[in-house]
Coordinates of C-alpha atoms in Angstrom, one line a residue:
Chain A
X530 CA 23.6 -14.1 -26.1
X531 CA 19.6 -13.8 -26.5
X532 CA 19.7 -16.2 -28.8
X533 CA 21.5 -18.8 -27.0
X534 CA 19.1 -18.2 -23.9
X535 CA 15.8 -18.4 -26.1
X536 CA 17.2 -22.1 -27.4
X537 CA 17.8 -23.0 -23.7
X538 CA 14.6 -21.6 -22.6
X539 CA 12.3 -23.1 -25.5
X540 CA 14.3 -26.5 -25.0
X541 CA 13.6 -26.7 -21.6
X542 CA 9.9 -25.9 -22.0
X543 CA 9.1 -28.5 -24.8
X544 CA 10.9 -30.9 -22.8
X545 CA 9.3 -30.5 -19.8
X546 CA 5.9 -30.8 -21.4
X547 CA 6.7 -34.0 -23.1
X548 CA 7.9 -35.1 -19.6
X549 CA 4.6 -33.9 -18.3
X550 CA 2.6 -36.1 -21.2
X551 CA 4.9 -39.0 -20.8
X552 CA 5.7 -39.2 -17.2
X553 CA 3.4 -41.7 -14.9
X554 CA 3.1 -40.0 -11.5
X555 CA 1.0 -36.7 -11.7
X556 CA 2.7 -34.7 -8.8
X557 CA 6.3 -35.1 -11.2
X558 CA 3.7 -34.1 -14.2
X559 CA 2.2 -31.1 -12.0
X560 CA 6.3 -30.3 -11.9
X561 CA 6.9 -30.3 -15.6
X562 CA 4.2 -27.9 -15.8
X563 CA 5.1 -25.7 -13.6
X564 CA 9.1 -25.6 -14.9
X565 CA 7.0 -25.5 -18.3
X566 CA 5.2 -22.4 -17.1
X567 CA 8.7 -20.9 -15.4
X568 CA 10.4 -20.9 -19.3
X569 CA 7.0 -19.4 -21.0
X570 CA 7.4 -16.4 -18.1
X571 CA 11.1 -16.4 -18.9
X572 CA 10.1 -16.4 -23.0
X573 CA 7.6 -13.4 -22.3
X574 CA 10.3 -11.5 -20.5
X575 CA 13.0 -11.8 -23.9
X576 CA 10.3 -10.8 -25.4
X577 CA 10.1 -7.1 -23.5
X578 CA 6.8 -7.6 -21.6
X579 CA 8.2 -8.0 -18.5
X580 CA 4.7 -7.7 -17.0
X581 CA 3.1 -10.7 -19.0
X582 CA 6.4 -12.4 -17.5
X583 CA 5.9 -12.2 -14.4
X584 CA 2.0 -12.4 -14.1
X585 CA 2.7 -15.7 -15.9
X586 CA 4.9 -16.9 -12.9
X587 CA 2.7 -15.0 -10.3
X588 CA -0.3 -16.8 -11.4
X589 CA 0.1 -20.2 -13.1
X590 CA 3.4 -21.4 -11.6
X591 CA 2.6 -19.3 -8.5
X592 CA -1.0 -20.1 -7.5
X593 CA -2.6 -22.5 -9.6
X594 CA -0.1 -25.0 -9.7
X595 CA 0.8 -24.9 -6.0
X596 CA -3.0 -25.5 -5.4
X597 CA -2.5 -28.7 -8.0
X598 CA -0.1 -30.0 -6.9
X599 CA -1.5 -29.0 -3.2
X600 CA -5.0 -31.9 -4.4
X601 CA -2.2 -34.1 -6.0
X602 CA -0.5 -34.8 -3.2
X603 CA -3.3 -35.1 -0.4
X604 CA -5.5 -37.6 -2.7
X605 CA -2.4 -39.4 -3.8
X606 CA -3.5 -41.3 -6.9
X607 CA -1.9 -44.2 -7.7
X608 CA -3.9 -46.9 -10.3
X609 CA -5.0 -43.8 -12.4
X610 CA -7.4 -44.6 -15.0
X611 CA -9.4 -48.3 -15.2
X612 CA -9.4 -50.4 -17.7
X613 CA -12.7 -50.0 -19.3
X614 CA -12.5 -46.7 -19.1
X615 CA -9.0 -46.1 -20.7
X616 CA -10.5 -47.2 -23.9
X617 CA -13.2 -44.4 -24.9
X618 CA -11.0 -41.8 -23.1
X619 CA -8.6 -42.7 -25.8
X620 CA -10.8 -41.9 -28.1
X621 CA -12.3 -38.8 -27.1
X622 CA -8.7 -37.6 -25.7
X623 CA -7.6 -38.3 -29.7
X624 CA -10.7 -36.4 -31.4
X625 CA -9.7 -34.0 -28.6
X626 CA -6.4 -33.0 -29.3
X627 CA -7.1 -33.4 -33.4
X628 CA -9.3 -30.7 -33.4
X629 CA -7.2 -28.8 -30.7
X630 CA -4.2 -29.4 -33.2
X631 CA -6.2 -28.1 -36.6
X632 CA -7.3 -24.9 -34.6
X633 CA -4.0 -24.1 -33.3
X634 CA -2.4 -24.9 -36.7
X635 CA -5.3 -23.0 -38.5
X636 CA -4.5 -19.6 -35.9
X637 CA -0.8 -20.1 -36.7
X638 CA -1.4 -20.0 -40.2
X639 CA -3.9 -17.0 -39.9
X640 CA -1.9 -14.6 -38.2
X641 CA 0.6 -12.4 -40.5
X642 CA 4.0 -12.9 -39.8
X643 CA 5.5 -10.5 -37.1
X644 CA 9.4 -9.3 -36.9
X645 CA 11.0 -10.3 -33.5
X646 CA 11.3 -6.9 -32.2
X647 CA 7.9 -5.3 -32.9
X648 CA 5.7 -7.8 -31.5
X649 CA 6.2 -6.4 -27.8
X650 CA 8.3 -3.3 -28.6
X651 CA 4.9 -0.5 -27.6
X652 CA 2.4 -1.3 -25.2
X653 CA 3.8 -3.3 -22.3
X654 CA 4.0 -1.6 -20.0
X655 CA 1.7 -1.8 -16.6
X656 CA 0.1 1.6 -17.4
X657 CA -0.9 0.5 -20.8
X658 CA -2.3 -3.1 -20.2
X659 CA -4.4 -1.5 -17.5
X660 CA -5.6 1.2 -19.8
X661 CA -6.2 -1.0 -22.7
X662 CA -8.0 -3.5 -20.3
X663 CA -10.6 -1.1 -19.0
X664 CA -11.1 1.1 -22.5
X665 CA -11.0 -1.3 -25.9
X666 CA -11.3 -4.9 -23.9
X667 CA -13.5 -3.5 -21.0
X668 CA -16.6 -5.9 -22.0
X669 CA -14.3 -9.2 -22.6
X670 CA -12.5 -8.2 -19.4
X671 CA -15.5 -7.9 -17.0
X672 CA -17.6 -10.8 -19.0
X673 CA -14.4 -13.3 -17.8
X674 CA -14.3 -11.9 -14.2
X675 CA -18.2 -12.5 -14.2
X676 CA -17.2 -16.3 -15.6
X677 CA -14.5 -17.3 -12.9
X678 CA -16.9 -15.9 -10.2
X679 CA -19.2 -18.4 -11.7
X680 CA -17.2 -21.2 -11.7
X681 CA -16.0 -20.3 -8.3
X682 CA -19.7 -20.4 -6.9
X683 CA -20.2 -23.6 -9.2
X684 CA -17.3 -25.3 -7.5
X685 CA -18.8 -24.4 -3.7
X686 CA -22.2 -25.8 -5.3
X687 CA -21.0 -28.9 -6.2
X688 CA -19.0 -29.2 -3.0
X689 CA -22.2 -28.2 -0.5
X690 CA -24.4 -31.0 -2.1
X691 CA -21.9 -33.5 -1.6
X692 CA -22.2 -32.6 2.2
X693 CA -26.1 -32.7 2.4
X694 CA -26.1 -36.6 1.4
Chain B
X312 CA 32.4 -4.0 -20.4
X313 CA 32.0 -1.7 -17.6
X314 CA 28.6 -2.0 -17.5
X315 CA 28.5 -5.7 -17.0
X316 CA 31.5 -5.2 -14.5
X317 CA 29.4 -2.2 -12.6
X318 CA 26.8 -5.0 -12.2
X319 CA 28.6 -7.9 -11.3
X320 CA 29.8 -5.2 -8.2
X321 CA 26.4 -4.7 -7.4
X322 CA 25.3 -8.3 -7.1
X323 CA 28.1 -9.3 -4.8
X324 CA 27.7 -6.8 -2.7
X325 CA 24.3 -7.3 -2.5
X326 CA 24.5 -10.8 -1.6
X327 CA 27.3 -10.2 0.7
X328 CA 25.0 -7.6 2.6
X329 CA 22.3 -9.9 2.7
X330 CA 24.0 -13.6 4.0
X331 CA 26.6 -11.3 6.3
X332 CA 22.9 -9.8 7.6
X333 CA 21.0 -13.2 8.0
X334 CA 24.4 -14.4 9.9
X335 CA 23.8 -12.1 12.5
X336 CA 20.3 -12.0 12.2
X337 CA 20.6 -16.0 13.9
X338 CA 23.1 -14.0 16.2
X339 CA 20.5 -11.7 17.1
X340 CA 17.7 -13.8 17.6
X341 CA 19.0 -15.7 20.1
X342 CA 20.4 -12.7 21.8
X343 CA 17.3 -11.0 22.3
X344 CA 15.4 -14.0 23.1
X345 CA 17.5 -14.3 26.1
X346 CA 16.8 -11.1 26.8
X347 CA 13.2 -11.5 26.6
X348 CA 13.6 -14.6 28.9
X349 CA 15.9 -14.0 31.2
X350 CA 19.1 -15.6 30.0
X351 CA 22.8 -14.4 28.6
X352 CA 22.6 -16.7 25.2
X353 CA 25.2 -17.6 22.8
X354 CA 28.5 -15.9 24.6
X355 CA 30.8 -18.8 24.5
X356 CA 32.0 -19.1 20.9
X357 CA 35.4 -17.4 20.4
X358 CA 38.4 -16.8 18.9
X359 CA 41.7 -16.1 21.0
X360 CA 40.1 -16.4 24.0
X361 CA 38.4 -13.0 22.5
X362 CA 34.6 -13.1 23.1
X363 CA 32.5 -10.2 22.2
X364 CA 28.9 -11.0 23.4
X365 CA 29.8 -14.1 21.2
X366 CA 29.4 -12.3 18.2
X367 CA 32.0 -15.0 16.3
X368 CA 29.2 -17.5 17.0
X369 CA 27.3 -17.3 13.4
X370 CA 30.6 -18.6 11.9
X371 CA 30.8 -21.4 14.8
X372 CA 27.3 -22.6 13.6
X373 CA 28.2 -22.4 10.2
X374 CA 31.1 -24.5 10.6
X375 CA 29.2 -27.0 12.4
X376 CA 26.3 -26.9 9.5
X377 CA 28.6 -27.5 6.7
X378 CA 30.9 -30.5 8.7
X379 CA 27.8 -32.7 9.8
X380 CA 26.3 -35.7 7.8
X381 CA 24.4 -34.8 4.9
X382 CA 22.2 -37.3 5.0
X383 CA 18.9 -38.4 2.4
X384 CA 16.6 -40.7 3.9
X385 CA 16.7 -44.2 1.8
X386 CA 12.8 -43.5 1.7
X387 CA 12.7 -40.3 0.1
X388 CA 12.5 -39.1 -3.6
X389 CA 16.2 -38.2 -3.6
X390 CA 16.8 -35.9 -6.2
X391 CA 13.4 -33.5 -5.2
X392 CA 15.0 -34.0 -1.5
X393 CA 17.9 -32.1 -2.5
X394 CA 16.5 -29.9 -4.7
X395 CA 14.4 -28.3 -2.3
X396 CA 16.2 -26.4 -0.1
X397 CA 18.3 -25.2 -2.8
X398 CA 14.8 -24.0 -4.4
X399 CA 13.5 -21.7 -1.3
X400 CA 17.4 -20.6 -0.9
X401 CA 17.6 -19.5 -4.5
X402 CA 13.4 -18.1 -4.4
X403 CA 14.1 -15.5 -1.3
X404 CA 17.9 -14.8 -2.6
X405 CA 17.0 -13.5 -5.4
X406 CA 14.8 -10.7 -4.7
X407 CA 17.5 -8.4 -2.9
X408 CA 17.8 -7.4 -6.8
X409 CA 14.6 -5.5 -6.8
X410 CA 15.6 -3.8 -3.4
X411 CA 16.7 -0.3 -3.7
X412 CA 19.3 0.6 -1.5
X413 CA 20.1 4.0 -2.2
X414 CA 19.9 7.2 -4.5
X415 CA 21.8 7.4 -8.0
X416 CA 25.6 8.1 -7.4
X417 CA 27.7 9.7 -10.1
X418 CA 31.6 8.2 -10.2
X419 CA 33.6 9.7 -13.1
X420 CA 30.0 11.3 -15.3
X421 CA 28.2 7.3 -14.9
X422 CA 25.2 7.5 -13.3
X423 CA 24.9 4.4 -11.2
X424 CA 21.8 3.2 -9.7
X425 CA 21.9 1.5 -6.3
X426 CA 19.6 -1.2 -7.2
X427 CA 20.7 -4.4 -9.4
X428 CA 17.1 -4.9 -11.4
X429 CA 15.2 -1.9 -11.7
X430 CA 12.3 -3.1 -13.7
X431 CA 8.8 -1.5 -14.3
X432 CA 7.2 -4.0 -12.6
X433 CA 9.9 -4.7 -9.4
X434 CA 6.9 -4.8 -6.6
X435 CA 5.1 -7.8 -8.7
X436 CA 8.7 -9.4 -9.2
X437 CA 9.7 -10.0 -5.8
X438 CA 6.0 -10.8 -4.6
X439 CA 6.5 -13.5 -8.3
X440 CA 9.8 -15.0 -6.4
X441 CA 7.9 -15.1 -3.2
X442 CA 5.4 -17.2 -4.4
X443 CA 7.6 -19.6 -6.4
X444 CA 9.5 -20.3 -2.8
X445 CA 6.4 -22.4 -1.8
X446 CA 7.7 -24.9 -4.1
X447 CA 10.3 -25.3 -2.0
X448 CA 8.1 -26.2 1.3
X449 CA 6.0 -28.5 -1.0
X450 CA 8.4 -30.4 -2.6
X451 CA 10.4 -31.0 0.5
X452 CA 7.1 -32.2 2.4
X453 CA 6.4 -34.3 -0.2
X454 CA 10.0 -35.7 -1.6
X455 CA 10.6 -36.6 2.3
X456 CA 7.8 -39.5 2.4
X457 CA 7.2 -38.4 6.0
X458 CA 3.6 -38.2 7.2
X459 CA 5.1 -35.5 9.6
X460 CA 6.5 -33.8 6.6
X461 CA 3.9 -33.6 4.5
X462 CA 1.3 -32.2 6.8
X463 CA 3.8 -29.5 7.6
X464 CA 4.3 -28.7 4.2
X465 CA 0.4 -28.8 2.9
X466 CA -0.1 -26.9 6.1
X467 CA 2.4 -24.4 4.7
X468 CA 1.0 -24.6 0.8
X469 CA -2.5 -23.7 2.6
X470 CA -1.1 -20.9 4.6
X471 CA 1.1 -19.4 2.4
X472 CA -1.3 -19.4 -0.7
X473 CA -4.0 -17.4 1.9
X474 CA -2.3 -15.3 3.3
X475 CA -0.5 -13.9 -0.7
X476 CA -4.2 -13.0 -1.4
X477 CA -4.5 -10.5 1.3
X478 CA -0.7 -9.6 0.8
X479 CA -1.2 -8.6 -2.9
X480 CA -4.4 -6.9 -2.2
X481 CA -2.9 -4.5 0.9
X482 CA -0.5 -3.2 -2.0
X483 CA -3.2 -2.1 -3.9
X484 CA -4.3 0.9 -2.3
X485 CA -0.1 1.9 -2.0
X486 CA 0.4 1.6 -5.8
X487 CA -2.9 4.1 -6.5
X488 CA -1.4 6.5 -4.2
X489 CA 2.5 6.3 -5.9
X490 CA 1.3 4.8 -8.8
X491 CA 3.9 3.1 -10.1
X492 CA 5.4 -0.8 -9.4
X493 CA 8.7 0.7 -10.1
X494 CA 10.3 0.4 -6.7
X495 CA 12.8 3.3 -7.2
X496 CA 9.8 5.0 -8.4
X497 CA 8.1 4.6 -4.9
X498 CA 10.3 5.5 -2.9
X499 CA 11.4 8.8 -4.9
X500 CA 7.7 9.9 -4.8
X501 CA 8.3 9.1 -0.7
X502 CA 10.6 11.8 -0.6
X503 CA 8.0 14.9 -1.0
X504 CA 6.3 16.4 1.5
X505 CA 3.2 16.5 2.8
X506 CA 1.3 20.0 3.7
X507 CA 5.0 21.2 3.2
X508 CA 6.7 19.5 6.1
X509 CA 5.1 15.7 6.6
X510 CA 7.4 13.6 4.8
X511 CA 4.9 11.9 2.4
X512 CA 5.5 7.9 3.8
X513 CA 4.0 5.0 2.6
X514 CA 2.7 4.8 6.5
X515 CA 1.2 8.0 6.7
X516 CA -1.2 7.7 3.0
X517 CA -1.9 3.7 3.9
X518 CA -2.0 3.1 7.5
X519 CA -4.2 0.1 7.1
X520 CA -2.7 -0.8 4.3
X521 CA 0.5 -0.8 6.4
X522 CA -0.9 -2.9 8.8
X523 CA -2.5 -5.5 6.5
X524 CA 0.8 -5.9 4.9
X525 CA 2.5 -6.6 8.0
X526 CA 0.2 -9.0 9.3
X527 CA 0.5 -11.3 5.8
X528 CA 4.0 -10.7 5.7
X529 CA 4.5 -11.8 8.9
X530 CA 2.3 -14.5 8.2
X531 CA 4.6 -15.5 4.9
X532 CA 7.8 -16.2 6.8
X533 CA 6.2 -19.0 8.9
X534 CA 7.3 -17.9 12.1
X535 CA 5.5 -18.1 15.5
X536 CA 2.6 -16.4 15.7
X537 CA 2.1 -18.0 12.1
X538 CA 4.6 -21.5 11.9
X539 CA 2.0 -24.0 11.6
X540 CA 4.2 -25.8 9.0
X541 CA 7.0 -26.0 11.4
X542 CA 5.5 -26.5 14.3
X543 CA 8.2 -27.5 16.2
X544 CA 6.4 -28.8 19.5
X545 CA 4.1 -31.1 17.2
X546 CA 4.9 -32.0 13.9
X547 CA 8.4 -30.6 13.5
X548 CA 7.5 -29.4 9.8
X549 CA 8.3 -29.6 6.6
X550 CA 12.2 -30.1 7.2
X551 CA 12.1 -33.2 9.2
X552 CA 13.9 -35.4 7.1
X553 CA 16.7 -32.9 6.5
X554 CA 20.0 -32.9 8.2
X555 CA 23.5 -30.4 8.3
X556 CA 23.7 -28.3 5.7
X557 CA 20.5 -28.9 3.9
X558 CA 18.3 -28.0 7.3
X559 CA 20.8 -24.8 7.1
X560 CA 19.6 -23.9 4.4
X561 CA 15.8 -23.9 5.4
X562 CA 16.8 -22.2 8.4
X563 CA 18.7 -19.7 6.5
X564 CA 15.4 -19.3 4.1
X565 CA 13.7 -18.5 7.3
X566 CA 16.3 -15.3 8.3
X567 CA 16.2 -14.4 4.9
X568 CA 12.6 -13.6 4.5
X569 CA 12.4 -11.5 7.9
X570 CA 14.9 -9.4 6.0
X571 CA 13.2 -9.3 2.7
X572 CA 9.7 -8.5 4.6
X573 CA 11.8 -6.1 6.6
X574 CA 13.3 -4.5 3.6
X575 CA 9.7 -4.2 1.9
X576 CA 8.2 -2.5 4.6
X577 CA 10.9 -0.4 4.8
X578 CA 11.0 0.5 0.9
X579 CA 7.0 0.2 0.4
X580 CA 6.1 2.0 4.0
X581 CA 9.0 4.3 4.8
X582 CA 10.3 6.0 2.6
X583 CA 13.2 3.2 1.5
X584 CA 16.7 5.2 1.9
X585 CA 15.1 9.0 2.0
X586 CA 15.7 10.6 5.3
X587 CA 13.3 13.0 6.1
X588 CA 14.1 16.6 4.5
X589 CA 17.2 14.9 3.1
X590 CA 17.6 16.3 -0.8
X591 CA 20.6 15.8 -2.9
X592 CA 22.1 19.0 -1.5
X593 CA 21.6 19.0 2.1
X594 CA 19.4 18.8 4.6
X595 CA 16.5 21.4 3.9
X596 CA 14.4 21.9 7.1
X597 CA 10.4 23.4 6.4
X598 CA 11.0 26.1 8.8
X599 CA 14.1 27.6 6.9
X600 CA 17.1 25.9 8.3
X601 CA 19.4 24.4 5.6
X602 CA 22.7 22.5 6.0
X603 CA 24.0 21.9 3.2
X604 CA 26.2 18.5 2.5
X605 CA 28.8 16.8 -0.1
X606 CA 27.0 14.5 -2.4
X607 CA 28.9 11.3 -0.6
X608 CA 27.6 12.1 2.3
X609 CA 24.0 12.2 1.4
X610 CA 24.6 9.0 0.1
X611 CA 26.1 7.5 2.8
X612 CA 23.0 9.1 4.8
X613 CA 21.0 7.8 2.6
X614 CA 21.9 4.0 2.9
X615 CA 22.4 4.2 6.5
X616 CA 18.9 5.1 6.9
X617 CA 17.6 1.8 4.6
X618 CA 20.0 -0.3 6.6
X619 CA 18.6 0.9 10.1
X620 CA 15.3 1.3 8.9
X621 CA 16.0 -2.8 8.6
X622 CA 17.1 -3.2 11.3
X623 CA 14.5 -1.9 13.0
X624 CA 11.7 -3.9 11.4
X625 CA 13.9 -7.2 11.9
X626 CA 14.0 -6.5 15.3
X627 CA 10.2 -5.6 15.6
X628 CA 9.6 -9.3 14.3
X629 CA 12.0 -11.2 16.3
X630 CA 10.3 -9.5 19.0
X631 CA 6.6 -10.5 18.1
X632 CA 8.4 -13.9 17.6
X633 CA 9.2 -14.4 20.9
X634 CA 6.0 -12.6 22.2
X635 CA 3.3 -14.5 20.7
X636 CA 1.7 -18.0 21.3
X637 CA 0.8 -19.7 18.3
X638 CA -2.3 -19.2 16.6
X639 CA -4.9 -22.4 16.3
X640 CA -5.4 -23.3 12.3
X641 CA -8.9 -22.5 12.2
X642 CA -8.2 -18.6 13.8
X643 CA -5.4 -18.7 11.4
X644 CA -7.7 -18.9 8.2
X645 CA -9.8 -16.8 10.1
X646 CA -7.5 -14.4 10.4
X647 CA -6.7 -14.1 6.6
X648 CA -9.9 -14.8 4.8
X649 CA -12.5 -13.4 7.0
X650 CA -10.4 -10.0 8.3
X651 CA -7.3 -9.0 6.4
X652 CA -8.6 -10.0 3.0
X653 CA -12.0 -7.9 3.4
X654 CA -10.2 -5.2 5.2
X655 CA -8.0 -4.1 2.5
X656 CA -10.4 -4.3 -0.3
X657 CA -12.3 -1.9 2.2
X658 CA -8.5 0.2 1.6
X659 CA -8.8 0.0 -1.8
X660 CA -12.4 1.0 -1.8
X661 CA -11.6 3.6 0.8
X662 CA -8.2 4.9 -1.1
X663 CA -10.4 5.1 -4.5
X664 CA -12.6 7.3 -2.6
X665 CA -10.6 9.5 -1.4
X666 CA -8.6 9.9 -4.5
X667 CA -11.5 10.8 -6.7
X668 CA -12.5 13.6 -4.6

């Protein structure tokens, strides 16, 4: 039964993020991603951590995607890239995802091997992710807060000046 | 077996309670609205001639619903036109299964919870399926190819993604206090008593917590004081290219949240199915008195006072519903960003404080 849900759940989630790659209009990308993002929530909840499941949903298909999709759809692009350009983003968008590709195989390779079971089995709780975010991860924790904040003020920045002109 | 067939009970009846609720819910609505402005409503609808208060008239707009047109604009992007409805229908369904109704009864030495998905993290899972209805506002906006349409429905992204800030925050003072997001978990720890005699409500520890929540929760069904993606004197909303059963659907969306919000405030704020002094034996007053009952009876207690708890809070909103004017968009941004959202990290601050001494 598990089994046969986790192929239907990973199926769906590959697909939809080839149909996110391949597909021409972004607000039906934006979609893929967001079903995409709906079968990682449901993978993380098989899994046992029902928290990371629905934080997943909460916040990528929840929030960030709705405000996406939200620019998507009042810009409405419809030439996408031009010509010239579509050339060297090719190129930088291949050296891109090489080196993305080598690091993910390279982490793959680099982890030891973990049974099903124990990967989630302690730990997943509310109570514990909370606890282990503000004992052992304290210092990553607040140093990404501190980063979002900063890109949030950078964002407003960058939209004030284009006011001023 | 049993345990599968135990649940399969649950969820019907669940569901059952909750469309047979939203049904009269419509009924109710218009009822009260007359009230409020002077009129007898719906009291035609009938069967035999028999006509009471036109309660049959739920069914009689169903049965319209399902028999008109369904019709999909040539213009639209047909198969995210259907879809939507379906999506906010199957978004705000599907968190009844976090609600608890009830206490643990025993039949034959099982111990059967009154609750379909009791999860240790219940709270964030129906605010989760809350947020994933907005999907079903966008895409109908959007897959309509209406200008109309799609201002309701980036009206309604904007508004509904504000307003789930200061929503989630409100709780956060409420889950220091019980902490736990188990909701069975919340509303046992409801059940003590305060001093010895207060019944220890969500209201009483987080009164501006309560009344943050409220405000953003009314704000999240889109209803007047709040419906500036429906708009129905200007822009008509979101669902103007939907028709029959489709448009029933949204409508139904729209009864469905006022129950859910009603049934959150109800489980999050007071005290879900305990009735005050109310333990598994009896009624034990503080000043001595006890009256002792069978253990169906406390149950039945028990879920009558959830269901009129409900009631109550659905009323309250059709109430502010026909009350209200509508608020202009900038006071409604106003509203969220600038008051409820610093206002309950003030709770938190202020329920931190408190706690820690």
């Amino acid at each position: 039964m598990m089994i046969l849900l986790f192929f239907v759940l990973s199926v769906i989630c590959v697909g939809s993020v080839l149909g996110m790659i391949i597909s021409k209009n972004q607000a039906y990308s934006a979609l893929f991603l967001v079903l995409a993002f709906s079968c990682l929530g449901g993978l993380f909840g098989m899994l046992g951590a029902p928290f990371m499941a629905v934080v997943q949903i909460i916040i990528y298909a929840g929030a960030i995607m709705v405000l996406f999709i939200f620019v998507i759809m009042m810009i409405n692009l419809r030439k996408g890239i031009s010509p010239e350009r579509k050339k060297w983003t090719l190129a930088v968008s291949a050296v891109i995802s090489v080196v993305l590709l080598a690091e993910l195989v390279f982490a793959v390779l680099g982890t030891p091997p973990m049974p099903y079971t124990a990967a989630f089995s302690s730990g997943t709780s509310p109570t514990d992710i909370g606890r282990l975010l503000f004992t052992k991860y304290l210092y990553p924790f607040e140093i990404t807060s501190v980063l979002i904040i900063a890109a949030l003020v950078g964002a407003i920045v960058l939209v004030k000046k284009r006011e001023k002109e | 077996m049993t345990d599968i067939g135990i649940l399969l009970i649950k969820i019907v009846l669940a569901l059952v309670w909750f469309l047979v609720l939203t049904l009269y819910l419509t009924w109710a609505e218009r009822k009260e609205s007359a009230v409020i402005q002077d009129r007898i409503g719906a009291n035609r609808a009938s069967i035999f001639g028999i006509r009471i208060l036109g309660l049959f008239q739920p069914f009689a707009d169903a049965i319209k619903m399902i028999f008109k047109e369904d019709f999909v604009p040539v213009f639209s992007r047909k198969f995210l036109h259907t879809l939507a409805p379906f999506l906010s229908f199957f978004f705000v369904a599907i968190t009844i299964a976090a609600i608890p109704f009830g206490d643990d009864i025993r039949i034959a030495g099982k111990t059967i919870s009154l609750q379909i998905f009791d999860a240790n993290i219940g709270l964030l899972f129906v605010l989760a399926m809350l947020s994933l209805g907005i999907y079903g506002i966008i895409l109908s906006g959007w897959a309509s190819n209406n200008r109309f349409a799609l201002l309701g429905s980036i009206r309604g992204a904007a508004q509904l993604i504000s307003y789930e800030v200061a929503l989630g925050l409100s709780l956060v003072g409420l889950i220091m206090v019980y902490p736990s997001l188990r909701l069975s978990e919340i509303v046992r720890a409801q059940g003590s008593l305060l001093l010895g005699f207060f019944p220890a409500w969500g209201v009483f520890l987080q009164p501006l917590g309560f009344i943050i929540f409220l405000f953003a929760a009314l704000a999240e069904t889109k209803r007047v004081p709040f419906d500036l993606p429906e708009g129905e004197s200007e822009i008509i909303g979101f669902f103007a290219e939907y028709g029959g059963l489709k448009w029933g659907l949204f409508m139904m969306t729209d009864f469905m949240e006022i129950i859910i919000v009603s049934a959150l405030l109800t489980t999050l704020f007071f005290g879900g199915w305990q009735v005050p002094w109310l333990s598994t034996a009896g009624f034990e007053f503080p000043w001595g008195w006890k009256w002792h009952l069978g253990p169906w009876l406390v149950t039945a207690l028990e879920v009558a006072a959830f269901n009129i708890k409900v009631f109550i809070f659905c009323w309250l909103q059709i109430l502010i519903r026909w009350t209200y004017p509508r608020l202009r968009y900038d006071q409604l941004m106003d509203l969220g960003w600038k008051l409820l959202v610093p206002l309950s990290l003030l709770n938190i601050l202020g329920t931190a404080i408190v706690m820690s001494l």
